[in-house]
Short mmCIF file of C-alpha atoms in Angstrom, two decimals:
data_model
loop_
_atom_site.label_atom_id
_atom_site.label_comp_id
_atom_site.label_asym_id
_atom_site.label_seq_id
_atom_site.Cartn_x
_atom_site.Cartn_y
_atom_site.Cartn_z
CA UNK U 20 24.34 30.70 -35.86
CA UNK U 21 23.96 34.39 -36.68
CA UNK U 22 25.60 36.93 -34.79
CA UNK U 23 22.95 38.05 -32.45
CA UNK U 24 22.93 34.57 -31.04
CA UNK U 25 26.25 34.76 -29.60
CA UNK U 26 25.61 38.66 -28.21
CA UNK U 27 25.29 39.59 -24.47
CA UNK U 28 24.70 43.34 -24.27
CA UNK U 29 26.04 45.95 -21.96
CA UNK U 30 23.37 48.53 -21.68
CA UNK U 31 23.86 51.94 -20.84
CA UNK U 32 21.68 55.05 -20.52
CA UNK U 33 23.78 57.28 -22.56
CA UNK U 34 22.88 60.87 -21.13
CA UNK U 35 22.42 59.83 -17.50
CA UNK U 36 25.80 57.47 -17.98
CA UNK U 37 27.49 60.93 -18.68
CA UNK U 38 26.22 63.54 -16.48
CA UNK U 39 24.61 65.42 -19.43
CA UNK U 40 22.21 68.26 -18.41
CA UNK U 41 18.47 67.79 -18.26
CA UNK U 42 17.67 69.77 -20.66
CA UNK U 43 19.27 70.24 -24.37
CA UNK U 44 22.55 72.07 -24.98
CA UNK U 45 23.90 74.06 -28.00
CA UNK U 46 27.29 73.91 -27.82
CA UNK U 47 28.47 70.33 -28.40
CA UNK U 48 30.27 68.52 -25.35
CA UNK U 49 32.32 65.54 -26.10
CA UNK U 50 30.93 63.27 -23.54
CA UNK U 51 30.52 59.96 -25.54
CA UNK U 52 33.79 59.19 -25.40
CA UNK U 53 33.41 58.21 -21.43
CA UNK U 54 31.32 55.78 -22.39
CA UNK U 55 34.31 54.86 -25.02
CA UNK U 56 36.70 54.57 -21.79
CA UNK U 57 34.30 51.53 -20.27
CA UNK U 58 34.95 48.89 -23.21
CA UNK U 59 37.26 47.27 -21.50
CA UNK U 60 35.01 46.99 -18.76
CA UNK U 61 32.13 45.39 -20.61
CA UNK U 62 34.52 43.00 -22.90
CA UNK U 63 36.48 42.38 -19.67
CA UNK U 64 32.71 41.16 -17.38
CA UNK U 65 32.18 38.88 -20.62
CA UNK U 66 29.78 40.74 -23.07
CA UNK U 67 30.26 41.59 -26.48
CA UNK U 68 27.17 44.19 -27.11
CA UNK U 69 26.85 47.69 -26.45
CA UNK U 70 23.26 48.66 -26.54
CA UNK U 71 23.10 52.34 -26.03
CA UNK U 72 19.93 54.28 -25.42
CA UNK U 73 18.96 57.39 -26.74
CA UNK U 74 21.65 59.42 -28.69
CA UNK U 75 20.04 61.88 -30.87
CA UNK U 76 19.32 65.17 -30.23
CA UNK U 77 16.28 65.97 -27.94
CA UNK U 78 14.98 68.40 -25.36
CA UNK U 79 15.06 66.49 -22.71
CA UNK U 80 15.58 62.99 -21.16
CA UNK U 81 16.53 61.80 -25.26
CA UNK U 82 13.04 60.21 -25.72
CA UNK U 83 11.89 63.40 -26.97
CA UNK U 84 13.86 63.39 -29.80
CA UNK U 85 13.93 66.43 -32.61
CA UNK U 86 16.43 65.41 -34.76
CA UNK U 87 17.47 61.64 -35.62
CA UNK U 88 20.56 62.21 -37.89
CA UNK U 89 22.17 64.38 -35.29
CA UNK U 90 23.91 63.14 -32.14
CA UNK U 91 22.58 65.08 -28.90
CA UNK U 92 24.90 67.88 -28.37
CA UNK U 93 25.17 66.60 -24.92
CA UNK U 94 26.83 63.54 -26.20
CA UNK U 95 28.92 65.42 -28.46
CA UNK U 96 29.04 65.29 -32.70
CA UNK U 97 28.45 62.81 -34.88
CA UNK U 98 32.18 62.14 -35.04
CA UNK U 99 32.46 61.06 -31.57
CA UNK U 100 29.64 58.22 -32.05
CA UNK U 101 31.52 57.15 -35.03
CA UNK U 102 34.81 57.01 -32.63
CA UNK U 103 32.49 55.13 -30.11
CA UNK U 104 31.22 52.49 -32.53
CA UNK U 105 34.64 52.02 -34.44
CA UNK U 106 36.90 51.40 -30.98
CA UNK U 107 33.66 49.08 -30.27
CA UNK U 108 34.21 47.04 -33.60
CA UNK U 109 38.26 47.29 -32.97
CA UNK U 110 37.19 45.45 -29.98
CA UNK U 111 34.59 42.91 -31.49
CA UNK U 112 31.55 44.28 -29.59
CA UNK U 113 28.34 45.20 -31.25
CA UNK U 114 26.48 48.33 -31.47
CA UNK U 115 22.51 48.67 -30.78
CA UNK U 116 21.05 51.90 -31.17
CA UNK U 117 17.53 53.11 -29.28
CA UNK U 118 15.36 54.20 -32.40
CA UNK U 119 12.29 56.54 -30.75
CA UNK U 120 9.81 56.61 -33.85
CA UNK U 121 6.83 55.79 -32.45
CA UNK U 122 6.40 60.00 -30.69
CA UNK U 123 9.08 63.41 -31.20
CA UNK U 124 9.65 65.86 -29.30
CA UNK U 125 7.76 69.12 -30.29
CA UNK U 126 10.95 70.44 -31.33
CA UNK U 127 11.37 68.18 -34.12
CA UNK U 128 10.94 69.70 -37.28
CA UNK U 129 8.48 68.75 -39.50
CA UNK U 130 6.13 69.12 -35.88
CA UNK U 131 8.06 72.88 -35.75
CA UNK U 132 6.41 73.22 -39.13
CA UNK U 133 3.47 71.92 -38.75
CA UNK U 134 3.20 74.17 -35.71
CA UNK U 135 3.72 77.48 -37.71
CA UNK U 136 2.05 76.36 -40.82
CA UNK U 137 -1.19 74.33 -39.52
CA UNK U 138 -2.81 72.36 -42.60
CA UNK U 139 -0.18 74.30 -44.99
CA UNK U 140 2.83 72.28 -43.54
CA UNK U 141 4.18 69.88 -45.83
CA UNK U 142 4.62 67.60 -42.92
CA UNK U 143 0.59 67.24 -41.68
CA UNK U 144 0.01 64.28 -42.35
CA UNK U 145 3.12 63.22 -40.53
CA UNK U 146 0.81 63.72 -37.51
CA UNK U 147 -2.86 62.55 -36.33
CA UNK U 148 -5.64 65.28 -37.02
CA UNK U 149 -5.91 65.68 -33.48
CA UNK U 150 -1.98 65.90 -33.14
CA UNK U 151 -2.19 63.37 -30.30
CA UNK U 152 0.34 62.70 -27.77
CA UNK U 153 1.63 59.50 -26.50
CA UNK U 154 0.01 58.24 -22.80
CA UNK U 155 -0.72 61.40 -21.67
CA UNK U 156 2.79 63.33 -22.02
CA UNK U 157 2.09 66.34 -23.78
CA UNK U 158 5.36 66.83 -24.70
CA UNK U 159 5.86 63.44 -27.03
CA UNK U 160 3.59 64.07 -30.39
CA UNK U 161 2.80 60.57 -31.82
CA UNK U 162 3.81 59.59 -35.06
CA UNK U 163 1.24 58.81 -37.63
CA UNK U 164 2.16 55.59 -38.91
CA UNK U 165 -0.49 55.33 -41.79
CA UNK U 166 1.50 57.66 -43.81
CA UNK U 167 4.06 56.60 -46.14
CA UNK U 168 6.17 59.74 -45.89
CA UNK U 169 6.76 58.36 -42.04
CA UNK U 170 7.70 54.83 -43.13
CA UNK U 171 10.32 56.37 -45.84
CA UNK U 172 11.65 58.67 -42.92
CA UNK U 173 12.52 55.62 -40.63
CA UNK U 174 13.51 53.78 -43.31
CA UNK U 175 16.13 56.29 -44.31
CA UNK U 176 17.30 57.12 -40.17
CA UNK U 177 17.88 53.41 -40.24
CA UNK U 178 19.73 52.62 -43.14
CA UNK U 179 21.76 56.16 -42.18
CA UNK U 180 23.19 54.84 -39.19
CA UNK U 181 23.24 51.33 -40.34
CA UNK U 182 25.93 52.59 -43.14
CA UNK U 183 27.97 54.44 -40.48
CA UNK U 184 28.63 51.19 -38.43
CA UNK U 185 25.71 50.54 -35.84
CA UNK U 186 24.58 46.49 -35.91
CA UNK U 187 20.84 46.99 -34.89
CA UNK U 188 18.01 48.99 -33.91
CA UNK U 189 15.98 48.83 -30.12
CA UNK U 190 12.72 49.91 -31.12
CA UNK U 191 10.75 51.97 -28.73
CA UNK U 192 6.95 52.01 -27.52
CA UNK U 193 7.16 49.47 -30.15
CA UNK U 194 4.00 47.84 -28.89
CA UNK U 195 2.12 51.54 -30.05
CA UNK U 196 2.91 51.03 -33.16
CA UNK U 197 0.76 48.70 -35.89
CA UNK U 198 3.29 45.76 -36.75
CA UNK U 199 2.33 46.46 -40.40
CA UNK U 200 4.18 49.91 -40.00
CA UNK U 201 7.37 47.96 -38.36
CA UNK U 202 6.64 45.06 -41.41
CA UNK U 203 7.44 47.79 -43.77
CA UNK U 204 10.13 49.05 -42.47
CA UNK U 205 12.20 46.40 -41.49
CA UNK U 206 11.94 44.55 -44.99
CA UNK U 207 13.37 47.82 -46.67
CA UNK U 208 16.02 47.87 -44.21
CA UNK U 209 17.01 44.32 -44.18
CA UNK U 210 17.18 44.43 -48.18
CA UNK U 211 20.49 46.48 -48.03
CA UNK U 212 21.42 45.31 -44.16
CA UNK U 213 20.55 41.46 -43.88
CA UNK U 214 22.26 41.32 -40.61
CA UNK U 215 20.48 43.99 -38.94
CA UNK U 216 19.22 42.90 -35.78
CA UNK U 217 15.80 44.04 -34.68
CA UNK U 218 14.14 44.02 -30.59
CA UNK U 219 10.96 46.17 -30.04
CA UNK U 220 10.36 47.06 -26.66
CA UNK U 221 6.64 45.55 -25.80
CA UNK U 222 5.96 45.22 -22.14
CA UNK U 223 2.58 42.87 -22.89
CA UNK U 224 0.60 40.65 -25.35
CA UNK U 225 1.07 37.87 -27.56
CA UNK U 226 5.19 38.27 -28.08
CA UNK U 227 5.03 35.81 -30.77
CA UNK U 228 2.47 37.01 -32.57
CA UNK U 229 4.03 40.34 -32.80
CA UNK U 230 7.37 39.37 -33.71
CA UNK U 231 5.78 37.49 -36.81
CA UNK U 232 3.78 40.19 -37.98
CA UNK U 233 6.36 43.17 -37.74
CA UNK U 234 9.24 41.82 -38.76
CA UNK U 235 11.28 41.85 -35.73
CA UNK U 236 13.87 39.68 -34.51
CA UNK U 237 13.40 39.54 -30.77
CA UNK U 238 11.33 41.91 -28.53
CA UNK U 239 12.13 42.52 -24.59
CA UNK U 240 11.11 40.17 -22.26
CA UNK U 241 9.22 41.21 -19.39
CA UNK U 242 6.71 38.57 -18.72
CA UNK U 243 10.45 36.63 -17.71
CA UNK U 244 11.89 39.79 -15.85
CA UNK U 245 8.54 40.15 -13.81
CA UNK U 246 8.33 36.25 -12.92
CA UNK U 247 12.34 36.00 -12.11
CA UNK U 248 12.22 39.15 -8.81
CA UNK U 249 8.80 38.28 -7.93
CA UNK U 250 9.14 34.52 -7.86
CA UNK U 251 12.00 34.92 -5.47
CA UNK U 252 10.31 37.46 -3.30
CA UNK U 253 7.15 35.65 -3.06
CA UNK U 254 9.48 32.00 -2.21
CA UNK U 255 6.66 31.03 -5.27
CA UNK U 256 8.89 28.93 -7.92
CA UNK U 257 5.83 27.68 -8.90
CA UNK U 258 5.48 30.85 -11.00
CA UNK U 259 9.03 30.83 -12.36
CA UNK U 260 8.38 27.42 -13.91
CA UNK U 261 5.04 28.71 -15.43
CA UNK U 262 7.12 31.81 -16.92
CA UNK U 263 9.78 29.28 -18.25
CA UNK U 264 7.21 27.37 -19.81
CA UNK U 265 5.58 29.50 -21.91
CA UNK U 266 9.49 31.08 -22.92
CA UNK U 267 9.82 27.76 -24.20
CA UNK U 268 6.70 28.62 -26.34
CA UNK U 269 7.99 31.80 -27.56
CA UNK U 270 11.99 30.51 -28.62
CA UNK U 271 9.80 28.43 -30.98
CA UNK U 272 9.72 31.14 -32.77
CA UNK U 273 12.33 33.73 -31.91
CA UNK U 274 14.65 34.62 -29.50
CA UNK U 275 13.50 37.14 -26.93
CA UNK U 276 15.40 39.72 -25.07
CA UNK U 277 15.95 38.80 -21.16
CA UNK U 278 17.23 41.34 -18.62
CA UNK U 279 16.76 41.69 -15.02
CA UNK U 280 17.40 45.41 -15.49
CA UNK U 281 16.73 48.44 -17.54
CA UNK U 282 17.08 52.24 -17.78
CA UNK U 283 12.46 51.78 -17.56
CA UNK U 284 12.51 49.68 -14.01
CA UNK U 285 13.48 49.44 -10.46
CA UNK U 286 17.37 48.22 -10.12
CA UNK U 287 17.04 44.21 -9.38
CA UNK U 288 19.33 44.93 -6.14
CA UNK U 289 16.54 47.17 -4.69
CA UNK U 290 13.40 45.07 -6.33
CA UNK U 291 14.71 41.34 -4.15
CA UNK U 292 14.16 41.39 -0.48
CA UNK U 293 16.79 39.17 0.17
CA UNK U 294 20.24 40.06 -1.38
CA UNK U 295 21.48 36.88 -1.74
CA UNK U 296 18.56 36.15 -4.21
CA UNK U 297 20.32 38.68 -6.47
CA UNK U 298 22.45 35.46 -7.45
CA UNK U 299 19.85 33.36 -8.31
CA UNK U 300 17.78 35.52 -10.04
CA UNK U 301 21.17 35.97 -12.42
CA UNK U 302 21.39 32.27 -12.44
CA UNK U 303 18.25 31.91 -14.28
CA UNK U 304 19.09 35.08 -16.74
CA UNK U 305 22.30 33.41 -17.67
CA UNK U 306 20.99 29.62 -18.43
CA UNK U 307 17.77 30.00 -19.88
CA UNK U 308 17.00 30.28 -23.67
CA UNK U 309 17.02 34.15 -25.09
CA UNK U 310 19.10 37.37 -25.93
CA UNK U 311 20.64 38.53 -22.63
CA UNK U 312 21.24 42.23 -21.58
CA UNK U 313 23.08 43.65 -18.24
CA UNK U 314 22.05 46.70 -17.56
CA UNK U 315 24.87 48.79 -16.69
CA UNK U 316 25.74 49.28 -12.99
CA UNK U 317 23.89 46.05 -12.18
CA UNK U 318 27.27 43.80 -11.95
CA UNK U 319 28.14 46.34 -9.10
CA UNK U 320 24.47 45.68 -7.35
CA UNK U 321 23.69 49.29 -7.69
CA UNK U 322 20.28 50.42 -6.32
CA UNK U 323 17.67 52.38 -7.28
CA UNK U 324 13.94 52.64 -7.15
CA UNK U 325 11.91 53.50 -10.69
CA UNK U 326 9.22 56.30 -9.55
CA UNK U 327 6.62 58.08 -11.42
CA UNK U 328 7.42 61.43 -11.24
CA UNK U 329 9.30 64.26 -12.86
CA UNK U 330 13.01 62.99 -12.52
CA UNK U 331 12.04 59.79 -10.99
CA UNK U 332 13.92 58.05 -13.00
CA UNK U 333 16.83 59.75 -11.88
CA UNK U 334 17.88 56.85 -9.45
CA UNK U 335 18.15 54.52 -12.29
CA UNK U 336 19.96 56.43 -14.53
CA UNK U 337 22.78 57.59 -12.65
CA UNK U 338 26.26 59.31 -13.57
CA UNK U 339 29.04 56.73 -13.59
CA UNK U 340 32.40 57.67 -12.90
CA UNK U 341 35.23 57.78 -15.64
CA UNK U 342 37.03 54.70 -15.08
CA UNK U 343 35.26 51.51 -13.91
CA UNK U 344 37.96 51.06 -11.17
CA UNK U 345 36.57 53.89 -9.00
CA UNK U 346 32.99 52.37 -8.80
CA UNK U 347 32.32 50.78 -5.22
CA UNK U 348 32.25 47.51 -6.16
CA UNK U 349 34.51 46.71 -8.54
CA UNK U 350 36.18 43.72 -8.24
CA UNK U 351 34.00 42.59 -5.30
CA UNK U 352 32.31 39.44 -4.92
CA UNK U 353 28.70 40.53 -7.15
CA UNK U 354 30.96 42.17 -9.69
CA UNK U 355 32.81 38.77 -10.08
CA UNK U 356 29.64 36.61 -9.96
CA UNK U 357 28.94 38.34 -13.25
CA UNK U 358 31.93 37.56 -14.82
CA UNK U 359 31.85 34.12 -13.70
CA UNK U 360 28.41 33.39 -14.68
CA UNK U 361 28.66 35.59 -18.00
CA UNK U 362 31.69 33.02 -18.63
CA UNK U 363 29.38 30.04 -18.67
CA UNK U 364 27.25 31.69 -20.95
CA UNK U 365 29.52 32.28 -23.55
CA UNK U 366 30.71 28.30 -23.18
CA UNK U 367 27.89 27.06 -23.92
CA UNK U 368 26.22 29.35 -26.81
CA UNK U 369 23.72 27.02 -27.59
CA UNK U 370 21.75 28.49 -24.70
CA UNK U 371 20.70 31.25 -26.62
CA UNK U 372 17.84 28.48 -28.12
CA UNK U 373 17.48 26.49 -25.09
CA UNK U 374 14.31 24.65 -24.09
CA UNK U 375 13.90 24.40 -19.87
CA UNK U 376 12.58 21.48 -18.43
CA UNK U 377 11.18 21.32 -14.56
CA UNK U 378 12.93 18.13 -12.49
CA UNK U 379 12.06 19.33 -8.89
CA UNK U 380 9.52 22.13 -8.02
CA UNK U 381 8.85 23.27 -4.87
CA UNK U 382 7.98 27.21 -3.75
CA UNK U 383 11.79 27.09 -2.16
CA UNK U 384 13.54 24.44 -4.46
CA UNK U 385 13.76 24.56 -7.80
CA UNK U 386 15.75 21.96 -10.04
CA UNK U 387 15.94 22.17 -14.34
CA UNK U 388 17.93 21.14 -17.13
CA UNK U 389 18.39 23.32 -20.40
CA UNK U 390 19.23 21.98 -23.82
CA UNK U 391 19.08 21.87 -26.99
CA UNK U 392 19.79 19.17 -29.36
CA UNK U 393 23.16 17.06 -27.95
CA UNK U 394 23.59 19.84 -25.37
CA UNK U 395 22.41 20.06 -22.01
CA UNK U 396 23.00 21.67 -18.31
CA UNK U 397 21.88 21.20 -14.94
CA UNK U 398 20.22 24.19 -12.95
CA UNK U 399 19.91 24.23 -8.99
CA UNK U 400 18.23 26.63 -6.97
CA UNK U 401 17.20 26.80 -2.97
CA UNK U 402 15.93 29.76 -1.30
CA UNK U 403 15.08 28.17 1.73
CA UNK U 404 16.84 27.91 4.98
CA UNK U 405 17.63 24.31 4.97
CA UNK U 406 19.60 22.04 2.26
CA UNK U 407 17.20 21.22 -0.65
CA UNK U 408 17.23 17.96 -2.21
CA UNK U 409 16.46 17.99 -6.05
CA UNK U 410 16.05 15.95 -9.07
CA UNK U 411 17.73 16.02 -12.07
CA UNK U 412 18.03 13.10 -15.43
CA UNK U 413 20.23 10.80 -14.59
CA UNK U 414 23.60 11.54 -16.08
CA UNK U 415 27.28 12.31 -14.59
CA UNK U 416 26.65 15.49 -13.33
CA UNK U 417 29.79 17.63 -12.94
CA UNK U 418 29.86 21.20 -10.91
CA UNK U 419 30.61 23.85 -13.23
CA UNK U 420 29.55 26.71 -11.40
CA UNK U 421 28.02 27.38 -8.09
CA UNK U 422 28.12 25.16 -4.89
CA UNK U 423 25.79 21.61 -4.55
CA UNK U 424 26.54 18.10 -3.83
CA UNK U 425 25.91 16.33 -7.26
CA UNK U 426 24.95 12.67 -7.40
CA UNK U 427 24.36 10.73 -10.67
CA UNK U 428 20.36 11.74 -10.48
CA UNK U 429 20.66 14.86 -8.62
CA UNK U 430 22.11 17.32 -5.86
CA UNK U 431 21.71 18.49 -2.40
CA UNK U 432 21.75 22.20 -2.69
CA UNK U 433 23.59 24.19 0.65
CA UNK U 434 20.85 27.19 2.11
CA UNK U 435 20.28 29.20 -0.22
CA UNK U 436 22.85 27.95 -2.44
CA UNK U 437 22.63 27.18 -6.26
CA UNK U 438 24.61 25.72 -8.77
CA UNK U 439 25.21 25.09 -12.72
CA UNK U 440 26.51 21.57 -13.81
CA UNK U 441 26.92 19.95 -16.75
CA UNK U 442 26.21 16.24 -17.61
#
């Protein structure tokens, strides 16, 4: 097994995490190494990934980025990522960095140039003739990927980092790029970094499809993320076991990236109706097959609602406080669940290639077991009111997590109770 299949990220919004400013600073601040003082935290709740986003200088919200060798000012200097990733590696967790090359901000310079210069710049065909933007924000000038020059520029931010200590790359808006361009890129890369490790963010489409023909290693999950809230609203596990079946179809081929939470969406706390779903719905995140990600401030059950508006992702993104201890929270009964079910993740690490097979399926009971060769676990679920009888293979079930009756074919599982056994 590689390294990336025995990863569970942290993931934090850098500039948010920090209480940067909104807009870009001059004078360097050295704020990364708050995000330095939470380590503990993440290697003590079980992971062993830190997947940042956006660090480079920007104008804004760091997705508008103007300069991709230089840390955002607001972070600090380049010195204080290096700090960040080395006490990381000191610690044995992984870095993942948030590459934004599909748009810049207009700040950036070769758009600066072309700016001034029009068809003189240097840097023109960088851009589109009709210097688009990307999905209607006029401040985010799309890439044109047709051009070498652009492929040699990624190639070389990449690489950059990659020699100063990162362990992979979060592509973004990777689904508005041509996988050719991402083919290119990532073969160049992975000639001097074979271990590189390689997710594109792609909300739709054929996930398979697109990780053969770019080159990636895994890409984000959502068709999973969507199904796992909205299964458990709707008391519909009917459309759970439909998700699960065709993530069977994709860890064919790779591993995908699952998450119930990111810096893009509405915080899982806020998205279930019924809080005591937020168990279940991590439950299913930590048994099924994939690359798993906590989004920071979830383990607490933090809230907040995604909205589309200037600053509306404010809620999501929040300032944390400078020592995990003084977060409401901490230590508390959600914050433990993590740890406890993060625990049986990294038992069994075999999961990470897991096939899911349906036993019992009704729209408040749901029963399946995982595997994959030898290896094999026992998932309960019950959203309903009453106990819930389920199915499972026959085998000596044990109770390794959770609360159900086992019996050698199945389990009675308490009001909306669940529980993890193994065989």
């Amino acid at each position: 097994m590689r390294w990336p299949d025995h990863v569970i990220w942290w993931h934090a919004y850098p500039l948010g995490f920090v209480g940067a400013e909104r807009a870009a600073a001059t004078a360097p601040e050295p704020r990364l190494g708050r995000i330095g003082d939470w380590l503990d935290h993440l290697v003590g709740l079980g992971c062993n990934g830190l997947a940042l986003g956006p660090v480079f200088a920007s104008e804004t919200h760091g997705y508008d980025t103007v300069d991709h060798f230089r840390v955002d000012p607001r972070l600090g200097g380049e010195d204080d990522l290096r700090r960040l990733i080395d006490d990381a590696s000191r610690k044995g967790v992984r870095v993942l960095l948030d590459g934004v090359f599909n748009h810049v901000g207009r700040g950036f310079g070769p758009f600066a140039d072309v700016a001034a210069k029009g068809d003189a710049s240097p840097y023109r065909k960088w851009f589109h003739d009709d210097l688009r933007t990307f999905e209607g924000h006029d401040r985010l000038v799309t890439l044109n990927h047709a051009e070498p020059e652009v492929a040699d520029y990624v190639t070389e931010v990449m690489t950059h980092w990659l020699e100063r200590g990162i362990d992979g790359w979060r592509l973004d808006a990777a689904y508005a790029v041509p996988p050719e361009f991402w083919h290119t890129v990532t073969d160049r890369v992975r000639a001097r970094f074979p271990d590189a490790w390689f997710v594109g963010e792609v909300i739709h489409g054929d996930y398979a499809s697109l990780v053969r023909q770019s080159g990636f290693d895994s890409v984000t999950q959502y068709e999973l993320w969507k199904a796992i809230w909205s299964s458990l609203n709707d008391r519909n596990f009917f459309e759970l076991a439909h998700a699960l079946d065709r993530h069977n179809g994709m860890l064919a081929t790779f591993a995908p990236q699952t998450f119930l939470g990111n810096h893009d969406v509405t915080r899982i706390a806020t998205r279930l109706t019924d809080r005591r779903d937020l168990a279940h719905a991590l439950v299913v995140l930590m048994t099924v097959g994939g690359v798993p990600s906590v989004y920071a401030g979830d383990e607490f059950a933090f809230e907040g609602v995604k909205e589309e508006r200037e600053g509306g992702d404010d809620a999501i993104r929040p300032e944390f406080p400078p020592h995990p201890g003084d977060v409401p929270g901490h230590g508390d009964v959600h914050h433990r669940l993590y740890q406890d079910l993060i625990g049986v993740r990294r038992r069994h690490p075999w999961l990470v290639r897991a096939q899911t097979t349906a036993e019992t399926l009704t729209n408040t009971a749901f029963s399946y077991t995982v595997g994959d060769g030898q290896e094999r676990l026992g998932v309960v679920l019950n959203t309903g009111e009453e106990p819930a009888k389920v199915g499972l293979p026959a085998a000596g079930w044990t109770c390794a997590a959770g609360d159900a009756a086992f019996t050698a074919d199945g389990a009675v599982v308490p009001p909306a109770g669940w529980a993890i056994a193994e065989p």
